[in-house]
Tab-separated table of C-alpha atoms in Angstrom:
chain	number	residue	atom	x	y	z
A	1	MET	CA	-65.457	0.364	84.655
A	2	ASP	CA	-67.988	1.952	82.290
A	3	PRO	CA	-67.488	5.618	81.427
A	4	GLN	CA	-70.220	8.057	82.271
A	5	VAL	CA	-71.313	10.979	80.132
A	6	SER	CA	-70.935	14.545	81.380
A	7	ALA	CA	-72.593	17.551	79.734
A	8	GLN	CA	-70.516	20.743	79.692
A	9	GLY	CA	-72.451	23.484	77.925
A	10	SER	CA	-73.583	21.805	74.719
A	11	GLU	CA	-70.748	19.291	74.393
A	12	TYR	CA	-70.723	15.815	75.882
A	13	LYS	CA	-67.465	14.252	77.057
A	14	LEU	CA	-66.604	10.790	78.362
A	15	LEU	CA	-65.278	10.829	81.908
A	16	GLU	CA	-64.107	8.011	84.147
A	17	PRO	CA	-65.972	7.837	87.490
A	18	THR	CA	-64.001	8.178	90.698
A	19	THR	CA	-64.641	5.628	93.476
A	20	HIS	CA	-63.094	4.676	96.800
A	21	SER	CA	-61.427	1.296	97.214
A	22	ASN	CA	-64.549	0.030	99.004
A	23	GLY	CA	-66.651	0.811	95.916
A	24	THR	CA	-68.456	3.883	97.276
A	25	VAL	CA	-69.133	6.813	94.965
A	26	THR	CA	-67.372	10.150	95.635
A	27	GLY	CA	-68.949	13.618	95.500
A	28	SER	CA	-67.461	14.186	92.047
A	29	ASP	CA	-69.479	11.226	90.754
A	30	SER	CA	-72.681	12.810	92.025
A	31	SER	CA	-71.740	16.005	90.210
A	32	ILE	CA	-71.084	14.090	86.999
A	33	LEU	CA	-74.428	12.290	87.288
A	34	LEU	CA	-76.223	15.585	87.927
A	35	GLN	CA	-74.556	17.186	84.896
A	36	THR	CA	-75.518	14.207	82.751
A	37	VAL	CA	-79.164	14.288	83.830
A	38	SER	CA	-79.239	18.068	83.407
A	39	GLY	CA	-77.785	17.747	79.897
A	40	VAL	CA	-80.354	15.139	78.871
A	41	VAL	CA	-83.231	17.236	80.248
A	42	HIS	CA	-81.870	20.307	78.462
A	43	LEU	CA	-81.756	18.357	75.167
A	44	VAL	CA	-85.266	16.914	75.576
A	45	VAL	CA	-86.851	20.264	76.474
A	46	SER	CA	-85.112	22.293	73.745
A	47	LEU	CA	-85.793	19.666	71.066
A	48	GLY	CA	-89.364	19.236	72.293
A	49	ILE	CA	-90.062	22.961	71.905
A	50	ILE	CA	-88.800	22.947	68.306
A	51	VAL	CA	-90.846	19.843	67.423
A	52	ALA	CA	-93.975	21.233	69.128
A	53	THR	CA	-93.576	24.569	67.302
A	54	ASP	CA	-93.364	22.755	63.971
A	55	LYS	CA	-96.491	20.691	64.697
A	56	TYR	CA	-98.445	23.765	65.822
A	57	LEU	CA	-97.480	25.741	62.705
A	58	ASN	CA	-98.382	22.809	60.467
A	59	LYS	CA	-101.849	22.454	62.050
A	60	ALA	CA	-102.439	26.202	61.784
A	61	PHE	CA	-101.510	26.247	58.082
A	62	VAL	CA	-103.713	23.228	57.355
A	63	ALA	CA	-106.654	24.800	59.215
A	64	ALA	CA	-106.180	28.050	57.279
A	65	ALA	CA	-105.838	26.133	53.955
A	66	ILE	CA	-102.487	27.837	53.277
A	67	ASN	CA	-100.705	25.935	50.491
A	68	PHE	CA	-97.158	26.770	51.603
A	69	PRO	CA	-94.706	24.810	53.811
A	70	SER	CA	-95.311	26.053	57.351
A	71	ALA	CA	-91.744	25.176	58.402
A	72	LEU	CA	-90.217	27.560	55.843
A	73	PHE	CA	-92.465	30.346	57.163
A	74	GLY	CA	-91.403	29.438	60.703
A	75	MET	CA	-87.720	29.442	59.765
A	76	PHE	CA	-87.841	32.999	58.436
A	77	CYS	CA	-89.932	34.119	61.437
A	78	ILE	CA	-87.412	32.721	63.938
A	79	PHE	CA	-84.522	34.231	61.974
A	80	SER	CA	-86.277	37.641	61.932
A	81	LEU	CA	-87.053	37.425	65.653
A	82	LEU	CA	-83.416	36.648	66.486
A	83	LEU	CA	-82.267	39.594	64.356
A	84	ILE	CA	-84.671	41.954	66.153
A	85	LEU	CA	-83.599	40.662	69.577
A	86	ASP	CA	-79.939	40.979	68.595
A	87	VAL	CA	-80.497	44.701	67.937
A	88	THR	CA	-82.776	45.405	70.915
A	89	VAL	CA	-81.797	42.899	73.650
A	90	PRO	CA	-78.650	40.994	72.581
A	91	ALA	CA	-78.506	39.042	75.835
A	92	VAL	CA	-81.897	37.449	75.105
A	93	ALA	CA	-80.824	36.470	71.548
A	94	ASN	CA	-77.626	34.882	72.903
A	95	GLY	CA	-79.624	33.158	75.649
A	96	LEU	CA	-81.966	31.592	73.081
A	97	ILE	CA	-78.990	30.351	71.043
A	98	TYR	CA	-77.472	28.784	74.173
A	99	PHE	CA	-80.782	27.236	75.244
A	100	PHE	CA	-81.432	25.563	71.870
A	101	GLU	CA	-77.801	24.516	71.228
A	102	PRO	CA	-78.247	20.873	72.414
A	103	ALA	CA	-81.255	20.441	70.089
A	104	LEU	CA	-79.359	22.030	67.191
A	105	LEU	CA	-76.398	19.688	67.685
A	106	PHE	CA	-78.759	16.694	67.879
A	107	ILE	CA	-80.478	17.697	64.627
A	108	GLN	CA	-77.147	18.379	62.926
A	109	ARG	CA	-75.825	14.981	64.002
A	110	TRP	CA	-78.786	13.117	62.500
A	111	LEU	CA	-79.650	15.568	59.694
A	112	PRO	CA	-79.158	13.306	56.630
A	113	LEU	CA	-81.261	10.587	58.260
A	114	PHE	CA	-84.419	12.705	58.141
A	115	TYR	CA	-84.227	13.057	54.345
A	116	VAL	CA	-83.604	9.402	53.531
A	117	PRO	CA	-87.170	7.902	53.570
A	118	SER	CA	-88.005	9.293	50.106
A	119	LEU	CA	-84.848	7.647	48.811
A	120	VAL	CA	-85.671	4.303	50.456
A	121	VAL	CA	-89.078	4.111	48.723
A	122	LEU	CA	-87.730	5.360	45.373
A	123	PRO	CA	-88.282	1.917	43.728
A	124	LEU	CA	-92.038	2.428	44.239
A	125	ALA	CA	-91.979	5.803	42.486
A	126	VAL	CA	-90.038	4.728	39.389
A	127	GLN	CA	-91.577	1.306	38.727
A	128	ASP	CA	-94.106	2.628	36.171
A	129	ILE	CA	-91.718	4.839	34.149
A	130	PRO	CA	-90.811	3.334	30.724
A	131	ALA	CA	-87.127	2.426	30.434
A	132	ALA	CA	-86.424	4.750	27.489
A	133	SER	CA	-88.077	7.720	29.194
A	134	GLY	CA	-86.300	6.832	32.426
A	135	LEU	CA	-82.886	7.013	30.723
A	136	LYS	CA	-83.724	10.422	29.224
A	137	ILE	CA	-84.869	11.697	32.603
A	138	CYS	CA	-81.646	10.453	34.238
A	139	PHE	CA	-79.591	12.220	31.568
A	140	ILE	CA	-81.471	15.479	32.207
A	141	LEU	CA	-81.154	15.153	35.974
A	142	VAL	CA	-77.417	14.447	35.967
A	143	GLY	CA	-76.528	17.049	33.335
A	144	GLY	CA	-78.953	19.570	34.798
A	145	TRP	CA	-77.601	19.100	38.305
A	146	ILE	CA	-74.021	19.786	37.247
A	147	ALA	CA	-75.106	22.810	35.189
A	148	SER	CA	-77.292	24.263	37.975
A	149	LEU	CA	-74.538	23.814	40.545
A	150	ALA	CA	-72.013	25.535	38.272
A	151	VAL	CA	-74.353	28.431	37.437
A	152	ALA	CA	-75.146	29.087	41.120
A	153	GLY	CA	-71.532	28.868	42.270
A	154	TYR	CA	-69.998	30.893	39.461
A	155	SER	CA	-72.774	33.506	39.716
A	156	ALA	CA	-72.031	33.970	43.424
A	157	LYS	CA	-68.313	34.412	42.744
A	158	ALA	CA	-68.861	36.739	39.763
A	159	ILE	CA	-71.275	39.016	41.650
A	160	ARG	CA	-68.945	39.126	44.659
A	161	LYS	CA	-66.169	40.260	42.349
A	162	LEU	CA	-68.476	42.779	40.637
A	163	VAL	CA	-69.583	44.455	43.871
A	164	LYS	CA	-66.048	44.086	45.296
A	165	THR	CA	-67.031	42.355	48.521
A	166	GLU	CA	-64.020	40.957	50.329
A	167	MET	CA	-64.500	37.443	51.657
A	168	ILE	CA	-64.041	37.067	55.420
A	169	PRO	CA	-63.943	33.770	57.354
A	170	ALA	CA	-67.247	32.248	58.437
A	171	GLU	CA	-68.072	31.882	62.115
A	172	PRO	CA	-66.835	28.494	63.360
A	173	MET	CA	-69.652	25.989	63.768
A	174	ALA	CA	-69.608	23.118	66.251
A	175	LYS	CA	-69.389	19.642	64.759
A	176	PRO	CA	-71.423	16.796	66.278
A	177	SER	CA	-69.607	13.926	67.923
A	178	PRO	CA	-68.933	10.729	65.930
A	179	PHE	CA	-70.902	7.566	66.626
A	180	SER	CA	-69.425	5.249	69.251
A	181	SER	CA	-69.020	1.495	68.943
A	182	LEU	CA	-71.506	1.130	71.805
A	183	GLU	CA	-74.179	2.979	69.785
A	184	VAL	CA	-73.519	0.786	66.750
A	185	ALA	CA	-73.728	-2.371	68.887
A	186	ALA	CA	-76.968	-1.248	70.555
A	187	TRP	CA	-78.705	-0.472	67.242
A	188	SER	CA	-77.434	-3.760	65.791
A	189	VAL	CA	-79.084	-5.703	68.608
A	190	ILE	CA	-82.329	-3.717	68.246
A	191	SER	CA	-82.399	-4.232	64.464
A	192	VAL	CA	-81.727	-7.970	64.456
A	193	ALA	CA	-84.014	-8.745	67.423
A	194	SER	CA	-86.953	-6.750	66.016
A	195	PHE	CA	-86.418	-8.297	62.554
A	196	ALA	CA	-86.666	-11.819	64.000
A	197	THR	CA	-89.681	-10.869	66.142
A	198	ALA	CA	-91.535	-9.357	63.156
A	199	LEU	CA	-90.904	-12.506	61.111
A	200	LYS	CA	-92.363	-14.724	63.828
A	201	TYR	CA	-95.247	-12.412	64.775
A	202	PRO	CA	-96.153	-10.365	61.616
A	203	GLU	CA	-98.904	-8.350	63.310
A	204	LEU	CA	-97.575	-8.208	66.853
A	205	LEU	CA	-98.160	-4.433	67.076
A	206	GLY	CA	-101.560	-4.478	65.403
A	207	THR	CA	-100.584	-3.745	61.803
A	208	LYS	CA	-97.774	-4.843	59.508
A	209	ALA	CA	-96.412	-1.297	59.236
A	210	ARG	CA	-96.140	-0.837	63.012
A	211	THR	CA	-94.641	-4.328	63.447
A	212	CYS	CA	-92.011	-3.652	60.756
A	213	LEU	CA	-91.280	-0.172	62.091
A	214	PRO	CA	-88.641	-1.130	64.743
A	215	PHE	CA	-86.384	-3.181	62.453
A	216	LEU	CA	-86.762	-0.880	59.432
A	217	LEU	CA	-85.935	2.125	61.601
A	218	GLY	CA	-83.109	0.198	63.239
A	219	PHE	CA	-81.443	-0.789	59.969
A	220	THR	CA	-81.880	2.748	58.609
A	221	VAL	CA	-80.085	4.215	61.642
A	222	LEU	CA	-77.470	1.451	61.584
A	223	GLY	CA	-76.762	2.060	57.897
A	224	TYR	CA	-76.225	5.756	58.579
A	225	MET	CA	-73.842	5.002	61.450
A	226	VAL	CA	-71.814	2.554	59.364
A	227	GLY	CA	-71.771	4.965	56.409
A	228	SER	CA	-70.590	7.799	58.670
A	229	GLY	CA	-67.645	5.663	59.767
A	230	LEU	CA	-66.356	5.037	56.238
A	231	PRO	CA	-63.003	6.585	55.195
A	232	SER	CA	-63.358	10.256	54.180
A	233	GLY	CA	-62.144	9.588	50.636
A	234	LEU	CA	-64.823	6.930	50.110
A	235	LYS	CA	-67.537	9.152	51.600
A	236	LYS	CA	-66.923	11.750	48.869
A	237	VAL	CA	-68.413	9.348	46.309
A	238	PHE	CA	-70.431	7.075	48.612
A	239	HIS	CA	-72.218	9.322	51.064
A	240	PRO	CA	-73.667	7.902	54.325
A	241	ILE	CA	-77.139	8.715	52.940
A	242	ILE	CA	-76.581	6.080	50.235
A	243	CYS	CA	-75.352	3.517	52.743
A	244	CYS	CA	-78.333	4.361	54.943
A	245	ALA	CA	-80.890	3.877	52.148
A	246	LEU	CA	-79.228	0.658	50.979
A	247	ALA	CA	-79.329	-0.785	54.506
A	248	ALA	CA	-83.059	-0.048	54.784
A	249	ASP	CA	-83.806	-1.433	51.298
A	250	LEU	CA	-81.774	-4.589	51.969
A	251	ALA	CA	-83.627	-5.103	55.250
A	252	ALA	CA	-86.955	-4.658	53.431
A	253	PHE	CA	-85.846	-7.066	50.687
A	254	ALA	CA	-84.712	-9.683	53.227
A	255	PHE	CA	-87.960	-9.434	55.177
A	256	GLY	CA	-90.005	-9.601	51.975
A	257	TYR	CA	-88.028	-12.687	50.894
A	258	PHE	CA	-88.273	-14.617	54.161
A	259	SER	CA	-91.914	-13.667	54.773
A	260	LYS	CA	-92.759	-14.344	51.098
A	261	SER	CA	-94.534	-10.974	50.863
A	262	GLY	CA	-92.100	-9.380	48.403
A	263	LEU	CA	-90.162	-6.088	48.469
A	264	TYR	CA	-92.831	-3.569	47.411
A	265	PRO	CA	-95.371	-4.329	50.181
A	266	ILE	CA	-92.625	-3.848	52.787
A	267	LEU	CA	-91.564	-0.551	51.211
A	268	GLU	CA	-95.204	0.531	51.367
A	269	CYS	CA	-95.049	-0.223	55.090
A	270	TYR	CA	-91.882	1.906	55.393
A	271	LEU	CA	-93.644	5.133	54.368
A	272	THR	CA	-97.415	4.876	54.822
A	273	LYS	CA	-98.156	8.641	55.086
A	274	ALA	CA	-100.907	7.689	57.549
A	275	SER	CA	-100.656	9.179	61.048
A	276	THR	CA	-102.734	6.355	62.528
A	277	ASN	CA	-100.488	3.669	61.050
A	278	PRO	CA	-96.971	5.134	60.736
A	279	GLY	CA	-93.939	3.371	59.343
A	280	ALA	CA	-90.249	3.983	60.016
A	281	GLY	CA	-90.061	6.570	57.241
A	282	ASP	CA	-93.009	8.508	58.668
A	283	ILE	CA	-91.231	8.781	62.028
A	284	LEU	CA	-88.058	10.111	60.405
A	285	MET	CA	-89.828	12.506	58.041
A	286	GLY	CA	-91.808	13.824	60.999
A	287	PHE	CA	-88.626	15.685	61.992
A	288	LEU	CA	-88.223	17.475	58.648
A	289	GLY	CA	-90.165	20.532	59.736
A	290	SER	CA	-88.069	20.776	62.900
A	291	VAL	CA	-84.912	20.513	60.781
A	292	ILE	CA	-86.015	23.482	58.669
A	293	LEU	CA	-86.852	25.527	61.787
A	294	SER	CA	-83.368	24.806	63.150
A	295	PHE	CA	-81.807	26.347	60.041
A	296	ALA	CA	-82.863	29.768	61.383
A	297	PHE	CA	-80.356	29.493	64.234
A	298	SER	CA	-77.521	28.553	61.861
A	299	MET	CA	-78.411	31.506	59.621
A	300	PHE	CA	-78.392	33.816	62.633
A	301	LYS	CA	-74.935	32.660	63.685
A	302	GLN	CA	-73.643	33.684	60.241
A	303	ARG	CA	-75.732	36.880	60.065
A	304	LYS	CA	-72.700	39.113	59.490
A	305	LEU	CA	-71.695	37.132	56.416
A	306	VAL	CA	-75.300	36.972	55.196
A	307	LYS	CA	-75.624	40.766	55.404
A	308	ARG	CA	-72.181	41.369	53.898
A	309	HIS	CA	-72.810	39.081	50.930
A	310	ALA	CA	-76.555	39.697	50.418
A	311	ALA	CA	-76.101	40.817	46.788
A	312	GLU	CA	-74.364	37.638	45.642
A	313	ILE	CA	-76.591	35.367	47.734
A	314	PHE	CA	-79.938	36.634	46.456
A	315	THR	CA	-78.853	37.307	42.876
A	316	SER	CA	-77.171	33.931	42.378
A	317	ILE	CA	-80.181	32.091	43.849
A	318	THR	CA	-82.525	33.959	41.477
A	319	LEU	CA	-80.368	33.189	38.445
A	320	ALA	CA	-79.909	29.533	39.438
A	321	THR	CA	-83.662	29.002	39.941
A	322	LEU	CA	-84.566	30.497	36.552
A	323	PHE	CA	-81.779	28.545	34.864
A	324	SER	CA	-82.946	25.281	36.453
A	325	LEU	CA	-86.548	25.666	35.257
A	326	TYR	CA	-85.816	26.806	31.704
A	327	SER	CA	-82.820	24.534	31.092
A	328	THR	CA	-84.887	21.507	32.164
A	329	ALA	CA	-87.637	22.426	29.676
A	330	PHE	CA	-85.055	22.940	26.920
A	331	MET	CA	-83.152	19.697	27.641
A	332	GLY	CA	-86.411	17.740	27.699
A	333	ARG	CA	-87.262	18.947	24.223
A	334	LEU	CA	-83.681	18.377	23.026
A	335	VAL	CA	-83.651	14.685	23.990
A	336	GLY	CA	-87.223	14.065	22.832
A	337	LEU	CA	-88.787	13.463	26.239
A	338	GLU	CA	-92.580	13.528	26.316
A	339	PRO	CA	-93.761	17.098	27.163
A	340	THR	CA	-95.848	15.892	30.115
A	341	LEU	CA	-92.804	14.154	31.615
A	342	THR	CA	-90.638	17.219	30.964
A	343	ILE	CA	-93.139	19.445	32.762
A	344	SER	CA	-93.281	16.922	35.622
A	345	ILE	CA	-89.525	17.185	36.273
A	346	LEU	CA	-89.249	20.993	35.927
A	347	PRO	CA	-88.869	21.628	39.694
A	348	ARG	CA	-86.088	19.021	40.039
A	349	CYS	CA	-83.925	21.394	42.142
A	350	ILE	CA	-86.716	22.495	44.489
A	351	THR	CA	-87.565	20.881	47.820
A	352	LEU	CA	-90.279	18.233	47.478
A	353	ALA	CA	-93.133	20.015	49.282
A	354	LEU	CA	-92.839	23.080	47.046
A	355	ALA	CA	-92.028	21.026	43.935
A	356	LEU	CA	-95.363	19.207	44.240
A	357	SER	CA	-97.096	22.535	44.745
A	358	ILE	CA	-95.438	23.906	41.581
A	359	VAL	CA	-96.374	20.996	39.276
A	360	SER	CA	-99.980	21.228	40.455
A	361	LEU	CA	-100.060	24.509	38.502
A	362	PHE	CA	-99.271	22.668	35.246
A	363	GLU	CA	-102.024	20.724	33.526
A	364	GLY	CA	-101.101	17.095	32.791
A	365	ALA	CA	-98.083	16.918	35.115
A	366	ASN	CA	-97.497	13.675	37.038
A	367	SER	CA	-96.728	14.337	40.706
A	368	SER	CA	-95.252	10.829	41.206
A	369	ILE	CA	-92.686	11.546	38.472
A	370	THR	CA	-91.971	14.897	40.125
A	371	ALA	CA	-91.304	13.218	43.466
A	372	ALA	CA	-88.988	10.665	41.853
A	373	ALA	CA	-87.084	13.400	39.942
A	374	VAL	CA	-86.618	15.503	43.077
A	375	VAL	CA	-85.372	12.500	45.069
A	376	LEU	CA	-82.993	11.386	42.303
A	377	THR	CA	-81.586	14.901	41.979
A	378	GLY	CA	-81.035	14.972	45.722
A	379	LEU	CA	-79.378	11.558	45.573
A	380	ILE	CA	-76.941	12.736	42.889
A	381	GLY	CA	-76.171	15.864	44.884
A	382	ALA	CA	-75.730	14.038	48.194
A	383	ASN	CA	-73.336	11.548	46.652
A	384	PHE	CA	-71.154	13.774	44.482
A	385	VAL	CA	-71.584	17.381	45.608
A	386	GLN	CA	-68.402	17.667	47.643
A	387	ALA	CA	-66.207	16.171	44.927
A	388	VAL	CA	-67.723	18.395	42.200
A	389	LEU	CA	-67.441	21.527	44.350
A	390	ASP	CA	-63.760	20.749	44.854
A	391	LYS	CA	-63.284	20.115	41.136
A	392	LEU	CA	-64.894	23.464	40.243
A	393	LYS	CA	-62.710	25.159	42.869
A	394	PHE	CA	-65.565	26.591	44.941
A	395	GLY	CA	-63.611	27.048	48.136
A	396	ASP	CA	-65.641	29.381	50.358
A	397	PRO	CA	-68.748	28.303	52.339
A	398	ILE	CA	-71.009	30.856	50.614
A	399	ALA	CA	-70.430	29.606	47.060
A	400	ARG	CA	-70.425	25.978	48.236
A	401	GLY	CA	-73.633	26.366	50.238
A	402	ILE	CA	-75.547	28.255	47.558
A	403	ALA	CA	-74.395	25.947	44.748
A	404	THR	CA	-75.335	22.861	46.762
A	405	ALA	CA	-78.824	23.838	47.926
A	406	SER	CA	-79.754	25.557	44.640
A	407	SER	CA	-78.980	22.377	42.719
A	408	SER	CA	-79.931	19.570	45.121
A	409	HIS	CA	-82.206	21.078	47.837
A	410	GLY	CA	-82.482	19.224	51.168
A	411	PHE	CA	-80.487	16.105	50.297
A	412	GLY	CA	-77.497	18.152	49.173
A	413	THR	CA	-77.856	20.442	52.193
A	414	ALA	CA	-77.855	17.468	54.570
A	415	ALA	CA	-74.891	15.848	52.847
A	416	LEU	CA	-72.668	18.939	52.705
A	417	SER	CA	-73.516	20.383	56.118
A	418	ALA	CA	-72.751	17.074	57.817
A	419	LYS	CA	-69.133	17.554	56.724
A	420	GLU	CA	-68.976	21.352	56.426
A	421	PRO	CA	-71.301	22.877	59.063
A	422	GLU	CA	-70.077	26.404	58.255
A	423	ALA	CA	-71.837	26.088	54.866
A	424	LEU	CA	-75.201	25.212	56.473
A	425	PRO	CA	-76.525	28.793	56.863
A	426	PHE	CA	-75.999	29.516	53.171
A	427	CYS	CA	-77.472	26.152	52.233
A	428	ALA	CA	-80.488	27.031	54.378
A	429	ILE	CA	-81.006	30.403	52.679
A	430	ALA	CA	-80.665	28.907	49.190
A	431	TYR	CA	-82.817	25.917	50.160
A	432	GLY	CA	-85.701	28.159	51.209
A	433	LEU	CA	-85.398	30.946	48.645
A	434	THR	CA	-85.012	28.589	45.664
A	435	GLY	CA	-88.341	26.983	46.518
A	436	ILE	CA	-90.075	30.274	47.284
A	437	PHE	CA	-88.820	32.053	44.155
A	438	GLY	CA	-89.578	29.015	41.980
A	439	SER	CA	-93.142	28.935	43.317
A	440	LEU	CA	-93.647	32.645	42.690
A	441	VAL	CA	-92.238	32.482	39.149
A	442	CYS	CA	-94.329	29.458	38.160
A	443	SER	CA	-97.495	31.081	39.500
A	444	VAL	CA	-97.214	33.668	36.677
A	445	PRO	CA	-99.279	32.429	33.663
A	446	VAL	CA	-96.849	33.892	31.100
A	447	VAL	CA	-93.950	31.973	32.652
A	448	ARG	CA	-95.917	28.719	32.713
A	449	GLN	CA	-96.907	29.161	29.074
A	450	SER	CA	-93.304	29.846	28.056
A	451	LEU	CA	-92.138	26.683	29.821
A	452	PHE	CA	-94.906	24.695	28.083
A	453	THR	CA	-93.801	26.122	24.723
A	454	ILE	CA	-90.126	25.278	25.259
A	455	ALA	CA	-90.959	21.745	26.480
A	456	GLY	CA	-92.868	21.134	23.229
């Protein structure tokens, strides 16, 4: 007999239904069904409010012509509101945390998936970069990532020692449930069936992008599920994000081959950036703002640690951001990279939305190169961050979270927090502040001129 799902608080458990010998359902079954329906409604409403808030903020910022990510503003507003409520009416703050818990667990469970579209379409971004320049950029990104991670982590530890702050354990964070074989089977059927349908009817849903959306989304989700089920040792060097992106790219390649349209046109269908004709990547990236808003709740849960370690958090993020910008300019000149390309990859450790805003301040910078550099840096961080953190002996969640987000922004945050949710609040702080501080620094003409001079 099939198990039914019961929601208890924010956790979902598998329970066997109880029936009489004649097949009738007992009262306990009705209770289980009611709990299940209630849990699903709770999830939909709480997640819907977060998504709607993100969309409203985004529209308001666009209407006001504010060139700053609305979700980051929203994250700090929610965090501030929770802090105020915690001081004035603690019961309301705790009630909000309980109400949004199902949505937070849902987002945490799927977090890496929302960052993967930029990685899937990476071949489009790098196709015009000369091979020699590409190798130099890769050298800078890999070496710079390791250096930035080390600077952030060691700075946090050194400042903690300097101000003599004793480390206390982080608040335990709930971990999302693993993917079941039933989920894998269901997404496999959806992926294969929609792939075959799209091949036979290329414009069944009106446009190629919408017709390809179901199977590209399906294989992306399936790749993440399969990657999440790999042995833990393998996942340290082959993160589910990589498996996820490979599955989507292989699906795009196969469809391009069998339909004789080629890989690149299918990748263009994956991320169209057109609201009237969305692709699979547009659907996934549509949740990014909601993801950032959800970080506020994780930060609030660790508010005692954030307050206790404020000196090391803010100082190490400031030092890591400055180091990232100036070391990139210096390394570009050292390896003989063209100055315009060096300037284009300066914000390699900053989240994409703010990185594009930063390079727009520099004359001659190529925003496509910036996007590729940011994605590649995130890819390196997502794949190797846990192993390198262990090697450098960064054992506490503060140093690990700050080092990760300061060196590899959202990708690194998604990768680490999926395995170490207690590090998420510190990733979230570093993720936001690195971008904000980097934007403020680069808006100063003297700083921009100094970076130009160093880059050559």
